[in-house]
CSV table of C-alpha atoms in Angstrom, one decimal:
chain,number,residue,atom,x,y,z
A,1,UNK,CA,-34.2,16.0,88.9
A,2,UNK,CA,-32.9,13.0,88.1
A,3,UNK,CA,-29.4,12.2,87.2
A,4,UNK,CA,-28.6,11.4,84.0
A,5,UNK,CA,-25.2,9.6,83.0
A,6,UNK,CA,-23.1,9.8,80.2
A,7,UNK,CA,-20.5,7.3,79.5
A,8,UNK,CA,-17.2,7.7,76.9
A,9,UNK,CA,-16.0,5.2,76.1
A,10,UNK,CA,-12.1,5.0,75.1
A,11,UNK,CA,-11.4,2.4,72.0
A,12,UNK,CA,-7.6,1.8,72.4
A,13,UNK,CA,-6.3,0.9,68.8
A,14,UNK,CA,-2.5,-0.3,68.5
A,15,UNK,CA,-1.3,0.7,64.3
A,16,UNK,CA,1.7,-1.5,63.1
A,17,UNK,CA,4.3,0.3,60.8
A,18,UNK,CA,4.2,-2.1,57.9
A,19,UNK,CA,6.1,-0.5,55.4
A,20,UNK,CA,8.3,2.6,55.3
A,21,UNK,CA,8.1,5.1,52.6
A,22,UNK,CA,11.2,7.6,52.1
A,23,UNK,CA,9.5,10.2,50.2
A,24,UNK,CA,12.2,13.7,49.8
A,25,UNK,CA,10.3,17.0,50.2
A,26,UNK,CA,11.6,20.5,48.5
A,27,UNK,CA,11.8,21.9,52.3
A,28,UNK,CA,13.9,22.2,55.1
A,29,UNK,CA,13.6,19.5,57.9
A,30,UNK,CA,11.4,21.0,60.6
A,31,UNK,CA,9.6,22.8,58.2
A,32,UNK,CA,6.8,20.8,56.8
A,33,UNK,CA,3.7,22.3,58.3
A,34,UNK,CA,1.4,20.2,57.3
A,35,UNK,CA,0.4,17.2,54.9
A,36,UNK,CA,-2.6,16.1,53.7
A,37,UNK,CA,-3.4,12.6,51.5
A,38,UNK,CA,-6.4,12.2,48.6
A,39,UNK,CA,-7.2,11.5,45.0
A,40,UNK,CA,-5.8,14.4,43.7
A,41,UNK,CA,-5.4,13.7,40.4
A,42,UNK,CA,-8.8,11.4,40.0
A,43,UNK,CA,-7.0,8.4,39.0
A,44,UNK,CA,-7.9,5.9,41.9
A,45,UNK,CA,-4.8,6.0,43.6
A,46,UNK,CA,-4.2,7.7,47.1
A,47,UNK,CA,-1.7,11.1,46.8
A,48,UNK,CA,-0.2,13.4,49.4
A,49,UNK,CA,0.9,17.3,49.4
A,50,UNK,CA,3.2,19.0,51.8
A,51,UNK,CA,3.0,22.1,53.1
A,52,UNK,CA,6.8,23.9,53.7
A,53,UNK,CA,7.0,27.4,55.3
A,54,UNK,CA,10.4,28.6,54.0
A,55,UNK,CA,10.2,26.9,50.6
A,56,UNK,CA,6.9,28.9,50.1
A,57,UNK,CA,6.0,25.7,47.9
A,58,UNK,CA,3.0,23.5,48.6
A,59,UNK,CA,4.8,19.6,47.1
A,60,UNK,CA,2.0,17.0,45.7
A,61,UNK,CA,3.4,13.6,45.8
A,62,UNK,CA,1.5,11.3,43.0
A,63,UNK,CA,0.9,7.8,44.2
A,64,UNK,CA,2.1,4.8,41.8
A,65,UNK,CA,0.1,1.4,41.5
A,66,UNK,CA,2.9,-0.2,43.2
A,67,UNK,CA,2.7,1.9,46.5
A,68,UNK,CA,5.6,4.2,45.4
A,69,UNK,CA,5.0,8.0,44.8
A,70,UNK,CA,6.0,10.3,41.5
A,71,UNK,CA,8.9,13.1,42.6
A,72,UNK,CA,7.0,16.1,43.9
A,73,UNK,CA,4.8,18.6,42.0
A,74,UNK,CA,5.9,21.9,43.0
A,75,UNK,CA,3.0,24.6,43.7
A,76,UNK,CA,4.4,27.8,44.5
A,77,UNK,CA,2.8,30.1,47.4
A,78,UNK,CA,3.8,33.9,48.0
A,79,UNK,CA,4.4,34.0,51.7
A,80,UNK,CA,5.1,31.0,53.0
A,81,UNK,CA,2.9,28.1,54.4
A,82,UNK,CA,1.2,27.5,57.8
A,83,UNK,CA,-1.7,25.1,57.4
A,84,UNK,CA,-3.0,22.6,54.6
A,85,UNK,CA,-6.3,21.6,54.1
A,86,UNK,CA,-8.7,19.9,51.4
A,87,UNK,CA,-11.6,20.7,50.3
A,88,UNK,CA,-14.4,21.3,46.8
A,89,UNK,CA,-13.5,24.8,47.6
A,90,UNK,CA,-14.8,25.8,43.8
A,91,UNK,CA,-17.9,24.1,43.7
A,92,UNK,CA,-16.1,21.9,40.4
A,93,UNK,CA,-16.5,18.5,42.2
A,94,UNK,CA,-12.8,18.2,42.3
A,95,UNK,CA,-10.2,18.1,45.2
A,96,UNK,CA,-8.6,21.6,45.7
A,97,UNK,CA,-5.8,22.4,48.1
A,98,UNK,CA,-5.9,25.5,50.4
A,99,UNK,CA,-2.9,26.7,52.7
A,100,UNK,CA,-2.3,30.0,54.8
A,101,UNK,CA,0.5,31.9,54.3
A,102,UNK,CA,2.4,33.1,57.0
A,103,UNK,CA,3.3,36.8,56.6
A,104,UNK,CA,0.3,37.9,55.0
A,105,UNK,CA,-3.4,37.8,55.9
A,106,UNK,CA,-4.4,35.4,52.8
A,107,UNK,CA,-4.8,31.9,51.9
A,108,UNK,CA,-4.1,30.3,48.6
A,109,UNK,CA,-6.2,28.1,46.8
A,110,UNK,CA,-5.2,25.8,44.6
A,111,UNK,CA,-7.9,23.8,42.1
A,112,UNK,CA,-6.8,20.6,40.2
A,113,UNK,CA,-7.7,20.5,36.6
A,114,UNK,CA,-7.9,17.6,34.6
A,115,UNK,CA,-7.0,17.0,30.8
A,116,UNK,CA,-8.7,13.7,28.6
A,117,UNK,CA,-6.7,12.5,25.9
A,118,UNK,CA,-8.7,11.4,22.4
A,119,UNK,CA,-5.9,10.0,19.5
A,120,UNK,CA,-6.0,9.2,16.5
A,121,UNK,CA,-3.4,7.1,15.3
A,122,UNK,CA,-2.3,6.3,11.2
A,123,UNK,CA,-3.8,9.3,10.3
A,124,UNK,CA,-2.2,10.4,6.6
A,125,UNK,CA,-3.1,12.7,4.1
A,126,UNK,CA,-2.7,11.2,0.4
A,127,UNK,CA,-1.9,13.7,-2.5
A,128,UNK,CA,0.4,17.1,-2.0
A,129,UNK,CA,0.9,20.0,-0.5
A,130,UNK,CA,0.3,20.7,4.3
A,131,UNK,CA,-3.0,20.7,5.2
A,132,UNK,CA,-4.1,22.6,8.7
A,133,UNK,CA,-5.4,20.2,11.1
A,134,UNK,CA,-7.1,21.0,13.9
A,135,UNK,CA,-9.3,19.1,16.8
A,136,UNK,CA,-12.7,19.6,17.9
A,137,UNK,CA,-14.7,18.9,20.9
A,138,UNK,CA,-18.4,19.1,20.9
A,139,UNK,CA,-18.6,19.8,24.6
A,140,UNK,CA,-21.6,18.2,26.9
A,141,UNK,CA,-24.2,19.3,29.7
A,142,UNK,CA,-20.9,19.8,31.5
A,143,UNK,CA,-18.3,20.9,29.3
A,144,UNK,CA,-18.5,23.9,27.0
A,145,UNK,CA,-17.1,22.8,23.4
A,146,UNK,CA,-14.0,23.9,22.3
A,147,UNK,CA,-11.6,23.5,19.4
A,148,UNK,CA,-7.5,23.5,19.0
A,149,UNK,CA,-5.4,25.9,17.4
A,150,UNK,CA,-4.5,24.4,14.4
A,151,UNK,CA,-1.1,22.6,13.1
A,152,UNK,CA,0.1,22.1,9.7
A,153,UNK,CA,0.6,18.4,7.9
A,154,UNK,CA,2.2,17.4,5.5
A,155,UNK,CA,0.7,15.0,2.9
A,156,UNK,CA,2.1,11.7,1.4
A,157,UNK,CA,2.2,10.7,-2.0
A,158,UNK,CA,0.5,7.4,-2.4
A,159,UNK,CA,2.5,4.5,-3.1
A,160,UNK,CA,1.7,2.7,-5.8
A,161,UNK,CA,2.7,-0.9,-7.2
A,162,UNK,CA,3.2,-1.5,-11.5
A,163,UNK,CA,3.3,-4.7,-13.0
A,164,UNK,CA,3.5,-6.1,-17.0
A,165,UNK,CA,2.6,-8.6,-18.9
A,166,UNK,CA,2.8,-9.8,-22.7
A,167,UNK,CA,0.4,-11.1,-25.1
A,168,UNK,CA,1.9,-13.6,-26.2
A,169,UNK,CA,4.8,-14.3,-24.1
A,170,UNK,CA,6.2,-15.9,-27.1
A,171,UNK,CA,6.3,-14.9,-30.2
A,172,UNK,CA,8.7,-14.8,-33.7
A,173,UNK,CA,9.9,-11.5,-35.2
A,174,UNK,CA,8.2,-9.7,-36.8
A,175,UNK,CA,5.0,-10.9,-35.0
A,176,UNK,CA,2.7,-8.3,-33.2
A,177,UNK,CA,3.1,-8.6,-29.2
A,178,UNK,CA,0.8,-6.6,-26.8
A,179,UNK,CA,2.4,-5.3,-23.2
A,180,UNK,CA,0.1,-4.4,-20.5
A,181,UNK,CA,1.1,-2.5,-17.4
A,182,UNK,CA,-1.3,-2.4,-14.5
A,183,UNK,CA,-1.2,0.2,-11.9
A,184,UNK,CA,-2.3,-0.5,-8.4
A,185,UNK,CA,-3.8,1.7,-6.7
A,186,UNK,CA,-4.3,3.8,-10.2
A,187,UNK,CA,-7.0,6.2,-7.9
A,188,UNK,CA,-8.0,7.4,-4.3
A,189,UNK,CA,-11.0,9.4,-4.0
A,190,UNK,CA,-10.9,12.4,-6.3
A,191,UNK,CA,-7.0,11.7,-7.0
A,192,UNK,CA,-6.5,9.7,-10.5
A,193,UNK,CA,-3.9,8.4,-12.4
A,194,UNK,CA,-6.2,8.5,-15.4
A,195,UNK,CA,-4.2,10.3,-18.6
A,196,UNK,CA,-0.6,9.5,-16.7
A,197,UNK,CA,2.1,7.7,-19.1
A,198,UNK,CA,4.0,4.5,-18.7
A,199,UNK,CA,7.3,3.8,-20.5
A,200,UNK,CA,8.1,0.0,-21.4
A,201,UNK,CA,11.3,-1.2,-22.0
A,202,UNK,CA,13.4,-4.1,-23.3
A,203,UNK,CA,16.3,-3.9,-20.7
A,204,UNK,CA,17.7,-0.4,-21.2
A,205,UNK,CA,15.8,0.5,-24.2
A,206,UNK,CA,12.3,2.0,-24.2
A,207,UNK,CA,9.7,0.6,-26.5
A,208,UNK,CA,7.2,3.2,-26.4
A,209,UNK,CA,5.0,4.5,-24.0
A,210,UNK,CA,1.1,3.8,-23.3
A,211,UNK,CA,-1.3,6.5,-21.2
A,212,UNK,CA,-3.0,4.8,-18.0
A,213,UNK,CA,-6.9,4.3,-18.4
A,214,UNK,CA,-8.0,3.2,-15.1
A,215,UNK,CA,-4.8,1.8,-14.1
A,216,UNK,CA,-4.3,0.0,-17.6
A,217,UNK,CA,-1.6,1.0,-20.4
A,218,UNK,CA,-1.0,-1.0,-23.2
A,219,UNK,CA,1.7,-0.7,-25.7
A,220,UNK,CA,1.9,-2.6,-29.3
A,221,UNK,CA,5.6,-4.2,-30.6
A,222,UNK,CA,7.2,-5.7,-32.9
A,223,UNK,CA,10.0,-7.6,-30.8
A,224,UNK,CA,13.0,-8.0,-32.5
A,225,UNK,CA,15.2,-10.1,-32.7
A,226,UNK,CA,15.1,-13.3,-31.9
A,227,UNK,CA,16.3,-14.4,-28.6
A,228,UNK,CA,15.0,-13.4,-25.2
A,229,UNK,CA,13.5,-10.0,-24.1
A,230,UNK,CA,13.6,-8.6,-20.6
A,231,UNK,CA,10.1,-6.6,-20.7
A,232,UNK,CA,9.5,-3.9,-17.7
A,233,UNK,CA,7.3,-1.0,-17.4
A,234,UNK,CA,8.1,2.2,-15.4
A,235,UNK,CA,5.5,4.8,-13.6
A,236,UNK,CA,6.8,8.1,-13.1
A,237,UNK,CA,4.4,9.2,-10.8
A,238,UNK,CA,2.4,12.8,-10.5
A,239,UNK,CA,2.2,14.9,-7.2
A,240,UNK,CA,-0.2,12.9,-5.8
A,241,UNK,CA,1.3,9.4,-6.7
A,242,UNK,CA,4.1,7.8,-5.8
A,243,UNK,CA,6.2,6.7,-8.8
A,244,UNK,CA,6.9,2.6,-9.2
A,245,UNK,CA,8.8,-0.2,-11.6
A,246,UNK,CA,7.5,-3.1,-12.5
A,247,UNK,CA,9.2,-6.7,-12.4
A,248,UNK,CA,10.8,-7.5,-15.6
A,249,UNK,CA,9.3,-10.6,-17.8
A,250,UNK,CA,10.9,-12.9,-20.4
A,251,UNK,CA,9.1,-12.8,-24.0
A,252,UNK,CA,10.6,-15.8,-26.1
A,253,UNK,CA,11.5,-14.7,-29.5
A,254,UNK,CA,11.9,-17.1,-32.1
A,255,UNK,CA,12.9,-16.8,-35.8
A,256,UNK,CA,10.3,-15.7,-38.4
A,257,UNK,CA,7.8,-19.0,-39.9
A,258,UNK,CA,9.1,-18.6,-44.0
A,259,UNK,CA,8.3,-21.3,-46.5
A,260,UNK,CA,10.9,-22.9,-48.6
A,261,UNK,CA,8.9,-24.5,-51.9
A,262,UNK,CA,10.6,-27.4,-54.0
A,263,UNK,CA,9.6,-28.9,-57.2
A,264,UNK,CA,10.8,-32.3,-57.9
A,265,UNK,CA,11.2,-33.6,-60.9
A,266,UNK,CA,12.0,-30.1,-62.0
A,267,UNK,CA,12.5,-31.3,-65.6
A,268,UNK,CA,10.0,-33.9,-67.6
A,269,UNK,CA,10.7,-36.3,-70.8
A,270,UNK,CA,8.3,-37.6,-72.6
A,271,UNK,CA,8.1,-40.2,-75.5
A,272,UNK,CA,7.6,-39.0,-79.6
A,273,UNK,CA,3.9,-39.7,-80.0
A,274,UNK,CA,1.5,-39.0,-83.0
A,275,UNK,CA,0.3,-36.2,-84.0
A,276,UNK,CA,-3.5,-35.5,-82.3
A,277,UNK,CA,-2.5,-38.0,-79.6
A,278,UNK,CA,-1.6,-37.6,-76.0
A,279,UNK,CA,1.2,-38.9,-74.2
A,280,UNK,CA,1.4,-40.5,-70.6
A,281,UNK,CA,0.7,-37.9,-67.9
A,282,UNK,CA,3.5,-37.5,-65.9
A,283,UNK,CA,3.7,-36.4,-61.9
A,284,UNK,CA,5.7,-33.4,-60.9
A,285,UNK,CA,5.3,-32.8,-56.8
A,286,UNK,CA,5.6,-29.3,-55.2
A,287,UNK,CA,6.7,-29.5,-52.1
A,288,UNK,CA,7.0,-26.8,-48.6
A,289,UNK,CA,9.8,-27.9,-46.4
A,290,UNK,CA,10.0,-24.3,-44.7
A,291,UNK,CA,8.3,-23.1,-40.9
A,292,UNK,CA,5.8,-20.7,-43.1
A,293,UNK,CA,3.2,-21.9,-44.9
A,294,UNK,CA,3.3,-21.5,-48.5
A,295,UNK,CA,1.1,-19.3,-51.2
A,296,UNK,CA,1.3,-19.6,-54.9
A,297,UNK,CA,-0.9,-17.8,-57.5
A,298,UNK,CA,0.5,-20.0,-61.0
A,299,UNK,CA,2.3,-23.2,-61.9
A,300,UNK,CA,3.6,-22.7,-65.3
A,301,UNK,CA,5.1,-25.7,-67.7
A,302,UNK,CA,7.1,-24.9,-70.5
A,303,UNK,CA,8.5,-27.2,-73.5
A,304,UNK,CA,8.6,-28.6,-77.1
A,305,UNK,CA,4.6,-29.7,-76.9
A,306,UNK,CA,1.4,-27.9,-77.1
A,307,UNK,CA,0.2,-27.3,-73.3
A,308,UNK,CA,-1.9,-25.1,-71.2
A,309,UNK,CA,-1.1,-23.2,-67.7
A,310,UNK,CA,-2.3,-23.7,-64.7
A,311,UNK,CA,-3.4,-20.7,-63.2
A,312,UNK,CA,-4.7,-21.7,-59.2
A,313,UNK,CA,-3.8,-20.0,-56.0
A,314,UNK,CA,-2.8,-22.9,-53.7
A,315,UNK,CA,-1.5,-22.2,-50.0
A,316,UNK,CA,0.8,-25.3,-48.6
A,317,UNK,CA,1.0,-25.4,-44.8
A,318,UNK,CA,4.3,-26.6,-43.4
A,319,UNK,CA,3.2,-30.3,-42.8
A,320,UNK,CA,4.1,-33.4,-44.4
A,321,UNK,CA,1.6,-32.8,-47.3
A,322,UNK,CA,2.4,-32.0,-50.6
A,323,UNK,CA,1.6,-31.2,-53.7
A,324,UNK,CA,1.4,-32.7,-56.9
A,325,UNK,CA,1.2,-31.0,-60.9
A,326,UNK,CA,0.0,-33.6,-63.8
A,327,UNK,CA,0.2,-32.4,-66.9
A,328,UNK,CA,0.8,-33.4,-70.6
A,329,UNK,CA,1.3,-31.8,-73.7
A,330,UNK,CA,-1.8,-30.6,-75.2
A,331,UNK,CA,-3.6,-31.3,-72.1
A,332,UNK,CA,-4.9,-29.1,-69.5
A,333,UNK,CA,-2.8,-28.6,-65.9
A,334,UNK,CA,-4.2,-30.2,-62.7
A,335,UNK,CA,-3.2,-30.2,-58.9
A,336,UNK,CA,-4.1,-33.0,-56.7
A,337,UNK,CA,-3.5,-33.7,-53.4
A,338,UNK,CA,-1.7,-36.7,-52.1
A,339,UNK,CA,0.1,-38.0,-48.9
């Protein structure tokens, strides 16, 4: 038979200490029976557990990113600790932890389970009332689906935002002005404002109130007097919408346009003449000095001498027009224009 030969050869490897890591244990000194080192936790990082006899605990160290470690994870054991050891013990693809236990025939097994977070951030409910919220997962060919308990939340009125406006923003007394108030946002899905009513006021007082048409009120006035208005518009709100104030506006209000009418000469002379003649026609100007413009419906003269009326509706703008009457005894009235 020949001789065969087998050779071992011995690698000699030297290990530097390169850093030293205090970690404390929840054990005595002298009674750590074992440690072991692994993912434990499935985030990338190396982590260590502890075995300790008297403690009956089993202590998981989880390892930082900068080579430090978490304070321990207690796992409690019923008897003590002898051995530790790692291992897929339940057939989950995850790292479990097994130890013997000293005074009793058994070993403890212990099987990390892991949590995933899903959240949703901003979430709000507009309108009234707490709503039951829960979460659900639809599960895959690993997981089984599964749903949360549920919790209740609250729901927030919607905030909304009013502003006015006048048509015109300047006006006399007297003269019609329209105020709008726009509501922003006036709806939000099957919440509406629609029907909802908006008070508008000139400083303290209220004018009147309009109802909100998608977003829109509008209110009629008669401002009063003259001077400057401060024009707001106020939202009271509904359960589902927040209430709101609008900016105050100016509305210019100036004195009422009224005509002032003149006549000038007010009073005509006229010479003796013969009898079936006419005399000289003479000029008699009607004037409108006022802001307003002017209507008349007759122009009547009145004397010693045969004469007819004039019966004309004339209208005299405020300008620098005017108008002038001829007339003479026994003679028909007339109007005329003239600068």
């Amino acid at each position: 038979m020949q001789d065969r030969q087998v050779f071992f050869h011995v690698i000699e490897r030297s290990f530097v200490l390169y850093k030293n890591r205090e970690v404390p244990f929840s054990a005595n000194a002298g009674d750590l029976n074992g440690v072991v080192a692994s993912d434990l936790n499935g985030d990338g990082l190396t982590d260590f557990a502890v075995a300790s006899g008297s403690a009956n605990t089993v202590s998981i160290h989880y390892g930082n990113a900068n080579g430090t470690f978490s304070s321990p994870v207690l796992l409690n054991v019923s008897a003590g600790t002898n051995a530790i050891a790692l291992g897929n013990f339940l057939g989950t693809n995850t790292v479990g932890i097994a130890v013997t236990n000293t005074s009793a025939p058994s070993v403890s097994v212990f099987e990390a389970t892991f949590a995933a977070t899903a959240t949703a951030t901003g979430v709000a409910i507009p309108g009234a009332g707490t709503h039951q919220i829960y979460a659900s997962y639809a599960g895959d060919s690993n997981y089984a689906a599964s749903q949360s308990t549920s919790i209740g939340l609250a729901a927030q009125r919607i905030s909304t935002s009013l502003s006015v406006a006048a048509n015109p923003a300047s006006t006399s007394s007297g003269q019609q002005t329209t105020l709008t108030a726009t509501l922003t946002p006036y709806t939000d899905g099957t919440l509406s404002t629609n029907g909802d009513s908006v008070t508008f006021y000139n400083g303290t007082t209220a004018l009147g109130t309009g109802s909100l048409t998608s977003g829109v009120a509008t209110l009629n006035v008669n401002p009063s007097p003259t001077g400057s208005d401060c024009i707001t518009a106020s939202y009271a709100g509904n359960s589902n919408f927040a209430a709101s104030t609008a900016s105050a506006i100016t509305v210019i209000v100036s004195a009422a346009a009224t005509p002032v009418a003149s006549v000038s000469p007010n009073s005509l002379t006229f010479a003796g003449v013969s009898v079936g003649s006419t005399s000289t026609a003479q000029t008699v100007t009607l004037s409108n000095s006022g802001t307003g413009a002017l209507s008349i419906s007759s122009i009547a003269a009145s004397g010693d001498f045969p004469r007819e009326q004039c019966l004309r509706t004339v209208s005299l703008p405020p300008s620098r027009w005017f108008r002038e009457l001829r007339t003479a005894p026994g003679s028909p009235g007339a109007l005329a224009r003239r600068r």
